[in-house]
Coordinates of C-alpha atoms in Angstrom, one line a residue:
M84 CA 0.0 0.0 0.0
I85 CA 1.4 3.4 -1.0
F86 CA 0.5 6.4 1.0
G87 CA 0.9 10.0 0.0
R88 CA 3.2 12.4 1.7
S89 CA 0.4 13.9 3.8
A90 CA -0.7 10.4 4.9
R91 CA 2.8 9.5 6.0
I92 CA 3.0 12.7 8.1
A93 CA -0.5 12.3 9.5
L94 CA -0.2 8.7 10.5
P95 CA 2.7 9.1 13.0
A96 CA 1.0 12.2 14.4
L97 CA -2.2 10.2 15.0
V98 CA -0.2 7.4 16.6
A99 CA 1.6 9.9 18.8
A100 CA -1.6 11.6 19.8
T101 CA -3.2 8.2 20.7
V102 CA -0.2 7.2 22.8
V103 CA -0.3 10.5 24.7
T104 CA -4.0 10.3 25.2
A105 CA -3.8 6.7 26.5
G106 CA -0.8 7.6 28.7
G107 CA -2.8 10.5 30.1
V108 CA -5.7 8.2 30.9
L109 CA -3.4 5.6 32.5
S110 CA -1.5 8.2 34.5
V111 CA -4.6 9.7 36.1
S112 CA -4.2 9.3 39.8
A113 CA -6.8 7.7 42.0
P114 CA -9.0 10.1 44.0
A115 CA -7.7 10.8 47.5
V116 CA -9.2 8.6 50.1
A117 CA -11.3 10.5 52.6
Q118 CA -9.6 10.7 55.9
D119 CA -11.5 10.2 59.1
P120 CA -11.7 13.3 61.3
P121 CA -9.5 13.2 64.4
P122 CA -11.2 11.9 67.5
P123 CA -12.7 14.6 69.7
V124 CA -10.7 15.8 72.7
L125 CA -12.3 14.4 75.8
H126 CA -12.5 16.5 79.0
N127 CA -12.6 15.0 82.5
V128 CA -15.9 16.0 84.1
K129 CA -16.3 15.4 87.8
Y130 CA -19.8 15.6 89.4
S131 CA -20.1 15.8 93.2
V132 CA -23.3 15.8 95.3
F133 CA -23.7 16.1 99.1
S134 CA -26.2 17.4 101.6
E135 CA -26.1 19.1 105.0
Q136 CA -28.2 16.3 106.5
P137 CA -27.9 12.5 105.7
F138 CA -30.5 11.8 103.1
Y139 CA -31.3 9.7 100.0
V140 CA -31.4 11.8 96.8
D141 CA -32.1 11.0 93.2
I142 CA -29.3 12.1 91.0
Y143 CA -29.5 12.6 87.2
Y144 CA -26.3 13.2 85.3
R145 CA -24.9 13.2 81.8
D146 CA -22.2 10.7 81.1
V147 CA -22.1 10.7 77.3
D148 CA -22.4 13.4 74.6
P149 CA -25.6 13.1 72.8
P150 CA -25.1 13.0 69.0
N151 CA -27.1 16.1 68.5
W152 CA -29.9 18.2 70.1
A153 CA -32.7 16.4 68.2
A154 CA -31.7 13.0 69.6
Y155 CA -31.3 14.5 73.1
S156 CA -34.7 16.3 73.1
H157 CA -36.5 13.3 71.7
N158 CA -35.5 11.2 74.8
P159 CA -33.4 13.1 77.3
Y160 CA -33.5 10.3 79.9
Q161 CA -31.7 8.1 77.4
F162 CA -28.7 10.4 77.9
S163 CA -29.3 11.2 81.6
P164 CA -28.9 8.1 83.8
K165 CA -30.4 8.2 87.3
V166 CA -29.0 6.8 90.6
E167 CA -30.3 6.9 94.1
A168 CA -27.5 7.7 96.6
Q169 CA -27.3 8.4 100.3
V170 CA -25.4 11.6 100.8
G171 CA -24.6 13.8 103.8
P172 CA -22.1 16.3 105.1
D173 CA -19.4 13.6 105.2
Q174 CA -20.7 11.4 102.4
Q175 CA -20.4 12.7 98.9
W176 CA -21.5 11.0 95.7
N177 CA -18.8 11.5 93.1
L178 CA -18.6 10.5 89.5
D179 CA -15.9 11.1 86.8
V180 CA -17.0 11.0 83.1
Q181 CA -15.4 12.0 79.8
L182 CA -17.3 14.4 77.6
A183 CA -16.2 16.0 74.3
D184 CA -18.4 19.1 74.8
P185 CA -18.9 19.7 78.5
D186 CA -20.0 23.3 77.8
R187 CA -23.0 21.9 76.1
W188 CA -23.7 18.6 77.8
A189 CA -22.2 18.4 81.3
M190 CA -25.0 18.4 83.9
V191 CA -25.8 16.9 87.3
A192 CA -29.1 17.4 89.2
A193 CA -30.0 16.1 92.6
T194 CA -33.3 16.2 94.3
S195 CA -34.6 15.0 97.7
G196 CA -38.0 14.3 96.2
A197 CA -41.5 14.8 97.7
G198 CA -41.8 15.2 101.4
E199 CA -41.2 17.8 104.0
A200 CA -37.5 17.1 104.5
R201 CA -35.1 19.8 103.5
P202 CA -31.6 18.3 103.6
N203 CA -30.1 21.3 101.7
V204 CA -28.6 19.6 98.7
H205 CA -25.3 20.8 97.1
C206 CA -23.8 20.0 93.7
V207 CA -20.4 20.7 92.2
L208 CA -19.3 20.4 88.6
A209 CA -15.6 20.5 87.6
V210 CA -14.1 20.3 84.1
D211 CA -10.5 19.3 83.8
G212 CA -9.9 20.0 87.5
V213 CA -11.5 23.5 87.5
V214 CA -14.8 24.0 89.3
V215 CA -17.2 25.6 86.7
A216 CA -20.5 25.4 88.5
T217 CA -21.9 25.0 92.0
H218 CA -25.4 25.2 93.3
Q219 CA -27.4 24.4 96.5
G220 CA -31.0 24.3 97.4
P221 CA -33.2 23.1 100.3
K222 CA -34.6 20.2 98.3
G223 CA -32.3 19.9 95.3
A224 CA -29.6 21.4 93.1
L225 CA -28.7 21.7 89.4
C226 CA -25.1 22.2 88.2
S227 CA -24.5 22.9 84.6
I228 CA -22.4 25.2 82.4
R229 CA -25.3 25.5 80.0
N230 CA -28.5 27.3 81.0
W231 CA -31.3 24.6 80.9

């Protein structure tokens, strides 16, 4: 087969263009793999509850960060365990938990419940060793950084 001069020039150019195109397709890098975000920094949260008279109190506290406000508001008790504890002037209830966002979620509340007794309940909330909230009341107390 005999090609004309223009065909002889065009054919190598076509082959070269095809090789460059194929090489470009082959050399395309794979998309970057999405990296997981770093884990949240956890803060040590310490809850303390005591009273001026020996008494059994109900204590609600937050020991995990809810995933978002909607999940919390749908069922706050899922994220706020309750314990009954005997407290007094020399008998504190203490609990250390780890929270990523204590400004938003750290909370402890204690109540003496129905009845006439007024044991004067106190609570203390510390984050990373610094007391950030205290409260006391004749029948109960709420300690939180956030206004509830």
